Tab-separated table of C-alpha atoms in Angstrom:
chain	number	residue	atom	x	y	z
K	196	UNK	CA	0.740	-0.233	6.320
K	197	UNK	CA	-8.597	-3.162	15.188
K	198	UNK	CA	-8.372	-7.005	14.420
K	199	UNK	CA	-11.317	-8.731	14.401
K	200	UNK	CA	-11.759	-11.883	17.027
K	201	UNK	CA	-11.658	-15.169	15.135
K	202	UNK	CA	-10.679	-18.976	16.780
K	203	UNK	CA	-7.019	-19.341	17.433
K	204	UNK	CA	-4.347	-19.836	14.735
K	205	UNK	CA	-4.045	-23.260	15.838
K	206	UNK	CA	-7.438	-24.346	15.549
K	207	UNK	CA	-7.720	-22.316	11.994
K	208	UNK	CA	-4.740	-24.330	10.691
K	209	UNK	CA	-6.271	-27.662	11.693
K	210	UNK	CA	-9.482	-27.257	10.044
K	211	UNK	CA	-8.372	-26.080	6.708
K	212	UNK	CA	-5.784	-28.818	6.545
K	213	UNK	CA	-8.591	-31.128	7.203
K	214	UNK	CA	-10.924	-29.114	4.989
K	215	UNK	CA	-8.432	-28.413	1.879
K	216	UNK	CA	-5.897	-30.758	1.338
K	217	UNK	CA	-4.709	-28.779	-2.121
K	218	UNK	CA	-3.310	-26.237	0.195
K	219	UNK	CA	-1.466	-27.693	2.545
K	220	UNK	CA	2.301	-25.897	2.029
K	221	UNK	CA	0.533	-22.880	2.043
K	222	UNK	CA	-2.818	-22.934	4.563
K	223	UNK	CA	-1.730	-25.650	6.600
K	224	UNK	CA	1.344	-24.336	7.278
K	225	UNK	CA	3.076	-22.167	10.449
K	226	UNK	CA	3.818	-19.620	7.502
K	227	UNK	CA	1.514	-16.872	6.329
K	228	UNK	CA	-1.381	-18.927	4.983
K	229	UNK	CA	-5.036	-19.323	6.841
K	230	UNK	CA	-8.001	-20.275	6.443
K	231	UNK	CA	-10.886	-18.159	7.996
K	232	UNK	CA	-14.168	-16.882	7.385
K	233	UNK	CA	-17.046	-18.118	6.009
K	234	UNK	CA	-18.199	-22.253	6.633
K	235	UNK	CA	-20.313	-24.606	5.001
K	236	UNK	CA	-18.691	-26.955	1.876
K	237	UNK	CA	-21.090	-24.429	-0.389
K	238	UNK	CA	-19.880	-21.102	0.240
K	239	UNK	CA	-18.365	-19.167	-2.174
K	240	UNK	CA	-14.411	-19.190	-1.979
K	241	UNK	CA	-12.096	-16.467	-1.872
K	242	UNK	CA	-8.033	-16.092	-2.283
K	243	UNK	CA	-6.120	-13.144	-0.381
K	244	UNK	CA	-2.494	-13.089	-1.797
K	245	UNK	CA	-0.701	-9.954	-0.295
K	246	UNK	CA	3.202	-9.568	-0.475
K	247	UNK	CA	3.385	-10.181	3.108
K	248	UNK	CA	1.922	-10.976	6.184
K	249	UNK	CA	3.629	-8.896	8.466
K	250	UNK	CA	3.506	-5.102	7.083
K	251	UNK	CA	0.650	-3.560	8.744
K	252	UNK	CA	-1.007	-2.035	5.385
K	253	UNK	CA	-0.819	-5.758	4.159
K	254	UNK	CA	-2.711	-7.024	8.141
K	255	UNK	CA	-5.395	-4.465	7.836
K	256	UNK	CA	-5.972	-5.351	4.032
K	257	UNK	CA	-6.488	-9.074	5.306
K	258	UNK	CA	-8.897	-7.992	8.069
K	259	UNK	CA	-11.322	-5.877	5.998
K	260	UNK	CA	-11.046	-9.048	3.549
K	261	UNK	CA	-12.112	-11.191	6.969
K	262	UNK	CA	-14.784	-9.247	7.728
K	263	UNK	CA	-16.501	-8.761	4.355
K	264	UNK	CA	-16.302	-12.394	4.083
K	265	UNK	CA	-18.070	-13.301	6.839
K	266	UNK	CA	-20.462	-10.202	6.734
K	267	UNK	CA	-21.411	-12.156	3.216
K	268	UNK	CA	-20.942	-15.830	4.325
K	269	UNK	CA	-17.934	-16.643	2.089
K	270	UNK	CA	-15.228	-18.256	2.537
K	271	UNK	CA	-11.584	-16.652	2.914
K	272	UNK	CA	-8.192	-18.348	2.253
K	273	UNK	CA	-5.258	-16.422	2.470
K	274	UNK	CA	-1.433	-15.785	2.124
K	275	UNK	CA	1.071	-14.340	1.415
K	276	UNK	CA	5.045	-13.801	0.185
K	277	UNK	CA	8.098	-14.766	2.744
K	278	UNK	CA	9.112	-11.264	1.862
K	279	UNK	CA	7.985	-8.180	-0.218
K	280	UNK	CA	9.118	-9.466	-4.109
K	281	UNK	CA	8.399	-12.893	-3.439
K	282	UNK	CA	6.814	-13.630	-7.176
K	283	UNK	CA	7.674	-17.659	-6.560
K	284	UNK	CA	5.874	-17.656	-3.523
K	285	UNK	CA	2.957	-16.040	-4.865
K	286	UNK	CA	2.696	-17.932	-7.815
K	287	UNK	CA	2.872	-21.146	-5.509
K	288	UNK	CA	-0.404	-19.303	-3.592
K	289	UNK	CA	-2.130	-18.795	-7.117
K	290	UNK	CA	-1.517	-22.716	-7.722
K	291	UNK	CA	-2.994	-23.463	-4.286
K	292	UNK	CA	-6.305	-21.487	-4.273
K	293	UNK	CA	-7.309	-22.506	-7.839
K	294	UNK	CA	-7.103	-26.279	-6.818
K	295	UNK	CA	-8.889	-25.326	-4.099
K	296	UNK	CA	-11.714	-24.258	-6.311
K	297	UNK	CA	-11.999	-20.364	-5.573
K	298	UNK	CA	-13.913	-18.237	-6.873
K	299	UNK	CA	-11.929	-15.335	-7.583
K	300	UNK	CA	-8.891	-14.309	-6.236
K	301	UNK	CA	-7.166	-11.222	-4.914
K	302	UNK	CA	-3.587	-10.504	-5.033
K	303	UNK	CA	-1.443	-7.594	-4.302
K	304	UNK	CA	1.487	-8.734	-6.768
K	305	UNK	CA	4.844	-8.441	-5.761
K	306	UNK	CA	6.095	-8.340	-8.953
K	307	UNK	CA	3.461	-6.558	-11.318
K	308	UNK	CA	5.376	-7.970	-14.484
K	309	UNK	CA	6.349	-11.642	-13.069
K	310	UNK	CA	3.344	-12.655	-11.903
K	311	UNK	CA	1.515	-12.032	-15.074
K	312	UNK	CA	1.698	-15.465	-16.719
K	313	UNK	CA	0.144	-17.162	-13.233
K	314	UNK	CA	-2.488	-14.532	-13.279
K	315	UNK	CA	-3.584	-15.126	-16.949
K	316	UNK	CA	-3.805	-19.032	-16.416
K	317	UNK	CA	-5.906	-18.662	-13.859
K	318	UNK	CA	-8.142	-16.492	-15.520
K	319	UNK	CA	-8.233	-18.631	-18.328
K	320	UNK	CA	-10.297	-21.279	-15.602
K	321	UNK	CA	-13.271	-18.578	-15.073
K	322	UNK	CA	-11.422	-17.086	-11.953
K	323	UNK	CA	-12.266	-13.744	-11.027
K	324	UNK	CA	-8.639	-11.943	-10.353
K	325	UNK	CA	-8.630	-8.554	-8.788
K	326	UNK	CA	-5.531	-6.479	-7.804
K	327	UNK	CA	-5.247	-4.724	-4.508
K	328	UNK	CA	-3.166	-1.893	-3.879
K	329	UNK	CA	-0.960	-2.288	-6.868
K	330	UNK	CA	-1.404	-2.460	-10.669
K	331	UNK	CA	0.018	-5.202	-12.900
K	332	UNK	CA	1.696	-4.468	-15.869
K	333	UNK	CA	0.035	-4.367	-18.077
K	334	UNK	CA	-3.041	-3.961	-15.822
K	335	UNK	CA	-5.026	-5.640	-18.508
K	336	UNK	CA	-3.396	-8.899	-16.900
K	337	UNK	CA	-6.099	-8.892	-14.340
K	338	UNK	CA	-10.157	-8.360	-14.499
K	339	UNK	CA	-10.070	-5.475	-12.529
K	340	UNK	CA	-8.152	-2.931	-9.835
K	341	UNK	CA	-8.963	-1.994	-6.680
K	342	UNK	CA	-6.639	0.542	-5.701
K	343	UNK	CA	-6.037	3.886	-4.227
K	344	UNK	CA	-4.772	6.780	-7.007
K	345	UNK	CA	-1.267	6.747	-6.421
K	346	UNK	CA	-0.841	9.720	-8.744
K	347	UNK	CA	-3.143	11.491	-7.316
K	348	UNK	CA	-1.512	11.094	-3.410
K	349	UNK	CA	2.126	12.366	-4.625
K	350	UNK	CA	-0.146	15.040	-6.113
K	351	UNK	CA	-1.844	16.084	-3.375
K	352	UNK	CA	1.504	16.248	-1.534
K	353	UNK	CA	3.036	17.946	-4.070
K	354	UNK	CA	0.285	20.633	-4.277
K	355	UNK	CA	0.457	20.836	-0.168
K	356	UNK	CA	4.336	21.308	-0.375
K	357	UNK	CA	4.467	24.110	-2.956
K	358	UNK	CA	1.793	25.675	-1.294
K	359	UNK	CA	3.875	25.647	1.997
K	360	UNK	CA	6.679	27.063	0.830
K	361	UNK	CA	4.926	30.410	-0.323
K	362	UNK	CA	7.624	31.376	-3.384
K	363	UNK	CA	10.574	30.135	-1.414
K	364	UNK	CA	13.052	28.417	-4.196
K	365	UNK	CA	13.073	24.711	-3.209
K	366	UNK	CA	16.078	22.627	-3.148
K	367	UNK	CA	14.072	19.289	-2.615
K	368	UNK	CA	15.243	15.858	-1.842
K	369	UNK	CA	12.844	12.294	-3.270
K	370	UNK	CA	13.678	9.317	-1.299
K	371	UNK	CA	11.977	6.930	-3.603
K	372	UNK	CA	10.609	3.534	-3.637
K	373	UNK	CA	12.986	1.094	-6.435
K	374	UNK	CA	13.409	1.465	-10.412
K	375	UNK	CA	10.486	-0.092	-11.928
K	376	UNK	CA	7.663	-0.132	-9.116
K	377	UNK	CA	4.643	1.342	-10.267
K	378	UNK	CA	3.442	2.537	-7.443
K	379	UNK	CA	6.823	4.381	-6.796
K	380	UNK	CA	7.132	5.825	-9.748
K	381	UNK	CA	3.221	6.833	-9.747
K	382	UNK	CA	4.030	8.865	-6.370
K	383	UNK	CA	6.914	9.884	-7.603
K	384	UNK	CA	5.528	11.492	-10.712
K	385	UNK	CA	2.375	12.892	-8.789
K	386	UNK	CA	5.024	14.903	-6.315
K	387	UNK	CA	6.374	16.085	-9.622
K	388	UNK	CA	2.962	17.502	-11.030
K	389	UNK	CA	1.598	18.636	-7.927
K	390	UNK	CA	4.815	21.144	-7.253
K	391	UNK	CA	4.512	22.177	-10.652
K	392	UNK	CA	8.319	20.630	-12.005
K	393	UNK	CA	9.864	18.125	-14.229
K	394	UNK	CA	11.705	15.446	-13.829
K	395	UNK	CA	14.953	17.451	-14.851
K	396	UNK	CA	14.146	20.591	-12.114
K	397	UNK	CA	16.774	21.760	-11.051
K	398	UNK	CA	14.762	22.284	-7.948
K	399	UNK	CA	15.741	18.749	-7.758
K	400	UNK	CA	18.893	18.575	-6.016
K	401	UNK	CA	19.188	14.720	-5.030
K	402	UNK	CA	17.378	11.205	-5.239
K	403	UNK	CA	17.943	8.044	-3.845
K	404	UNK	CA	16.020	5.027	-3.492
K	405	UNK	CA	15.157	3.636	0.133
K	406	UNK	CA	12.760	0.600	-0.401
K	407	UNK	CA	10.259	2.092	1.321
K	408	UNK	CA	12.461	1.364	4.230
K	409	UNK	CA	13.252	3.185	7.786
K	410	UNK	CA	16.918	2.790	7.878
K	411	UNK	CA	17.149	2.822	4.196
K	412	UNK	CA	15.377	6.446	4.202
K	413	UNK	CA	18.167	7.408	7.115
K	414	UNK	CA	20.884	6.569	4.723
K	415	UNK	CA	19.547	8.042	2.240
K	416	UNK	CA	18.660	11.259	3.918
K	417	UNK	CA	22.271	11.181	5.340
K	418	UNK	CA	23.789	10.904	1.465
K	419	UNK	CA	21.604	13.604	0.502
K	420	UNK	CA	22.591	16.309	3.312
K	421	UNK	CA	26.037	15.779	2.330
K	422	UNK	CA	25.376	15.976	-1.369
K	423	UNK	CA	23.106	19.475	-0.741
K	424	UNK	CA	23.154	20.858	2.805
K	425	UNK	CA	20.265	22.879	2.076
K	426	UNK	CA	17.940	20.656	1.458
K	427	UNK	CA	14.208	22.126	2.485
K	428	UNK	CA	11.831	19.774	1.338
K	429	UNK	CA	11.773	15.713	1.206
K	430	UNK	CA	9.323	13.465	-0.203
K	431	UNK	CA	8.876	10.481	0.901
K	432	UNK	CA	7.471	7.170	-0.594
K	433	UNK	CA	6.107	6.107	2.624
K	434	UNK	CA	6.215	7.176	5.909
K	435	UNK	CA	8.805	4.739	7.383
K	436	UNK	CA	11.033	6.311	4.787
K	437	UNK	CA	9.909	9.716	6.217
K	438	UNK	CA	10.721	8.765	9.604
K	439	UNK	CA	14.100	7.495	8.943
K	440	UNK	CA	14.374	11.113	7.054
K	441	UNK	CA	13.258	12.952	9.702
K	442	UNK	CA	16.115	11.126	12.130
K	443	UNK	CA	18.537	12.166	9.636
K	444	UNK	CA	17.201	15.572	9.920
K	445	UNK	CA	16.963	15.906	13.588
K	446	UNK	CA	20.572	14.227	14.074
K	447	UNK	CA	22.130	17.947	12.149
K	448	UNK	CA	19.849	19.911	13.999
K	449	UNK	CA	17.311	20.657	10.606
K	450	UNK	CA	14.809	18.839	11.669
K	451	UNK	CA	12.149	22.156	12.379
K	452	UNK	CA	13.554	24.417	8.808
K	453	UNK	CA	12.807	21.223	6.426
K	454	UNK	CA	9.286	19.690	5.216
K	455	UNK	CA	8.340	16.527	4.868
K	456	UNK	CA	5.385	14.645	2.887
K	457	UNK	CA	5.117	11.188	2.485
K	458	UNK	CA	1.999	8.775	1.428
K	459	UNK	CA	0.075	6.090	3.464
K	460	UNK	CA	-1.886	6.809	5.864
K	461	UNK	CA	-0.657	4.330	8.747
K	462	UNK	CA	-1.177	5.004	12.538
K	463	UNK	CA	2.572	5.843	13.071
K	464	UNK	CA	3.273	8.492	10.129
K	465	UNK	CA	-0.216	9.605	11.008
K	466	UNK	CA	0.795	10.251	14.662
K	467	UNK	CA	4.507	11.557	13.010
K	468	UNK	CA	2.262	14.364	11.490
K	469	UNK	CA	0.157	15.369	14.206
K	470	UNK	CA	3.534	15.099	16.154
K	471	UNK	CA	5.201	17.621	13.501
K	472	UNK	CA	7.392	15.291	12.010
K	473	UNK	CA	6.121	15.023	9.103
K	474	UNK	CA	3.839	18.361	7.245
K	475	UNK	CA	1.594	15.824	5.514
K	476	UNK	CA	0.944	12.301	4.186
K	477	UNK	CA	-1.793	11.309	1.486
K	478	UNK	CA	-4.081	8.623	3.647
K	479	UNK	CA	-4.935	5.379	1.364
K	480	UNK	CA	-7.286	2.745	3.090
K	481	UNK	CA	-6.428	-0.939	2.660
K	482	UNK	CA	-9.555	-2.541	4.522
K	483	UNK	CA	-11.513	-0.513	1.834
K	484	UNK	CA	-10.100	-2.542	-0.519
K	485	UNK	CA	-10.101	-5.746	0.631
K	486	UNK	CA	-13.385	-5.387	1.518
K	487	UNK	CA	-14.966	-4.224	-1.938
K	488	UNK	CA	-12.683	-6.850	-3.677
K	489	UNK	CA	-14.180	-9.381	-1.437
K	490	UNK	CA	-17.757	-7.963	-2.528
K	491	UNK	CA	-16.959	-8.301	-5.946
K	492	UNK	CA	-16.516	-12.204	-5.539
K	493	UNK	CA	-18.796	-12.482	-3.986
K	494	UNK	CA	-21.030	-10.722	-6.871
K	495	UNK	CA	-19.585	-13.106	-9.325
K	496	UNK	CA	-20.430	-16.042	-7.852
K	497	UNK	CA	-24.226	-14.629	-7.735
K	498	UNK	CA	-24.863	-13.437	-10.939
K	499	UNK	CA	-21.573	-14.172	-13.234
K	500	UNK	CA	-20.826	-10.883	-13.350
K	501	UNK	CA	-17.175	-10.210	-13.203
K	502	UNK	CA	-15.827	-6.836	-11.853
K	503	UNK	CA	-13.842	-4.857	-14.523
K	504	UNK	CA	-11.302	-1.724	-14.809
K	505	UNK	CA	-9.966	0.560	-12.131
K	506	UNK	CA	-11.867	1.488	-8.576
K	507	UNK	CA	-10.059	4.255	-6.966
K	508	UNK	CA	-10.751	3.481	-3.244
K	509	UNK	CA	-9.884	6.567	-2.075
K	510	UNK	CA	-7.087	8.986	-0.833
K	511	UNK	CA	-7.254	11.926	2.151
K	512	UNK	CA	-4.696	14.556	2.902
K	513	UNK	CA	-3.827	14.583	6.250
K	514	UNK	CA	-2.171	18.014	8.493
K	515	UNK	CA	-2.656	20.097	11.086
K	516	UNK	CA	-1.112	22.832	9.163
K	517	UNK	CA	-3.943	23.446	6.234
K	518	UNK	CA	-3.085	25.402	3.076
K	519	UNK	CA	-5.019	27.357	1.416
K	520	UNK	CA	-5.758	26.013	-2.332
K	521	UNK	CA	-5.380	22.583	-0.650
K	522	UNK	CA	-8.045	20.293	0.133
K	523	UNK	CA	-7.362	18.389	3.321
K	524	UNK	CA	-8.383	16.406	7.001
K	525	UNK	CA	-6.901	17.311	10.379
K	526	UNK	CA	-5.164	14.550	12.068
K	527	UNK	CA	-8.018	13.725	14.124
K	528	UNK	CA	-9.607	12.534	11.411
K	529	UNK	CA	-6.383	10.809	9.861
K	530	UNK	CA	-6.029	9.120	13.735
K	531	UNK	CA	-10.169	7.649	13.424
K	532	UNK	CA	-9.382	6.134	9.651
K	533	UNK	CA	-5.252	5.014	9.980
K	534	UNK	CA	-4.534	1.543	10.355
K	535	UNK	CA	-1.589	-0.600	11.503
């Protein structure tokens, strides 16, 4: 959830409010907007919309979508939500960039349903729209995805876990993500059919939703270890949730008897696992993204060719403690590809 060297924030803000007046809330701003990359009047423009500006998956997405765009001569205008689920200030980003007169635009929606109307009127001008990261819903509501298979990460966790446990019966704990989010539910369900349950497993033995958040995922581990004290495997949505599990854990004295997978990828849960706080995490890689989004732009503008359907960018297991059956990287390998 490696920055590249670009003028100072200062200087960025006073040419694009110079440059592009139609963004001036959002650009020209001390808020999450910028303008960077790329320079002459005739370069091809391109929109970054992430949910924030602060998570780290979301700052590494908006560097590999810095450096494709100057790698190709393009111009880059970014921002972002005040805070993750932020639809209004996203839609107010949307607004911006098309008066602006980009090209295409990539978004990592906050709200995959919300945003949807925004999305189609903007498409409706010849703009290229791309999601990052997340799908909208329906995904149809955008030209194409550029995402990492989130089924396939809670899989590959799911596979590593039952493989770990070597016939043990599991009494397993999901901190989730929220009701509704695909990408929660996506890992969710991929956890599911990589351990080889249902939904209604009795294997199952509590659930609780953290927001992808550290404290959140302490609480939650907390309620769960009072609901069923034995508790021997947790998934995680992310790996701040895992963390804040693994506190939980360590605070009763469980923290070596229970296992715990998570998804992302990011330099701290990547360091948690070669630490052995966490078994495994499914690795996803954000500057990929941005960067072939960025490309496909980019393409458009060339030859009118818009990009179309789903591009899976990519996912890695990543533990020091291999299973057989179980394709997967060492941390040293998760440590040279994390970001954050």
């Amino acid at each position: 959830m490696s920055r590249t060297t670009r003028p100072t924030p200062s200087l960025i803000r006073a040419a694009a409010c110079l440059g592009i007046a139609a963004l001036t809330l959002t650009a020209c701003g001390s808020g999450s907007g910028s303008d960077s990359a790329g320079s002459g009047s005739g370069s091809v423009k391109v929109g970054l919309i992430t949910k924030t500006d602060t998570n780290p998956f979301f700052v590494k997405m908006k560097e590999g979508a810095e450096k494709a765009a100057k790698d190709s001569g393009a111009q880059l205008i970014t921002s972002a939500g005040k805070f993750d689920g932020d639809n209004a200030g996203q839609v107010t980003a949307i607004e911006n960039m098309v008066a602006a007169g980009v090209k295409g635009i990539l978004i990592t929606p906050s709200d995959s349903k919300a945003i949807v109307p925004a999305l189609e009127k903007t498409r409706a001008k010849g703009i290229l729209v791309i999601a990052l990261d997340s799908p909208t819903d329906p995904q149809s509501a955008v030209d194409a995805l550029f995402a990492t298979d989130n089924l396939r990460a809670g899989e590959l966790i799911g596979s590593y876990a039952k493989a770990s446990m070597k016939g043990r019966t599991a009494k397993i704990a999901t901190l989730d993500l929220a009701p509704g989010v695909a990408v929660g539910v996506q890992r969710h369900n991929g956890f599911l059919k990589g351990f080889g349950i249902g939904e209604k497993d009795p294997a199952i033995v509590c659930s609780q939703d953290t927001g992808g958040d550290q404290a959140k995922g302490q609480t939650a581990m907390e309620n769960c270890l009072q609901k069923a004290p034995g508790i021997n495997v947790v998934y995680t949505i992310n790996e701040p949730a895992a963390l804040g599990a693994y506190t939980a854990l360590k605070a009763k004295g469980r923290d070596k008897d229970v296992l715990i997978v998570s998804v992302d990828g990011g330099c701290t849960g990547t360091q948690a696992v070669k630490d052995g706080k966490i078994a495994a995490t499914s690795q996803q890689y954000p500057l990929k993204m941005a960067a072939e989004g960025v490309g496909a732009v980019v393409k458009y503008a060339k030859d009118g060719k818009k990009a179309s359907g789903y591009t899976d960018t990519g996912v890695s297991l990543i533990t020091d403690k291999a299973q057989a059956g179980v394709a997967s990287k060492d941390t040293e390998y998760g440590l040279a590809n994390c970001w954050g």
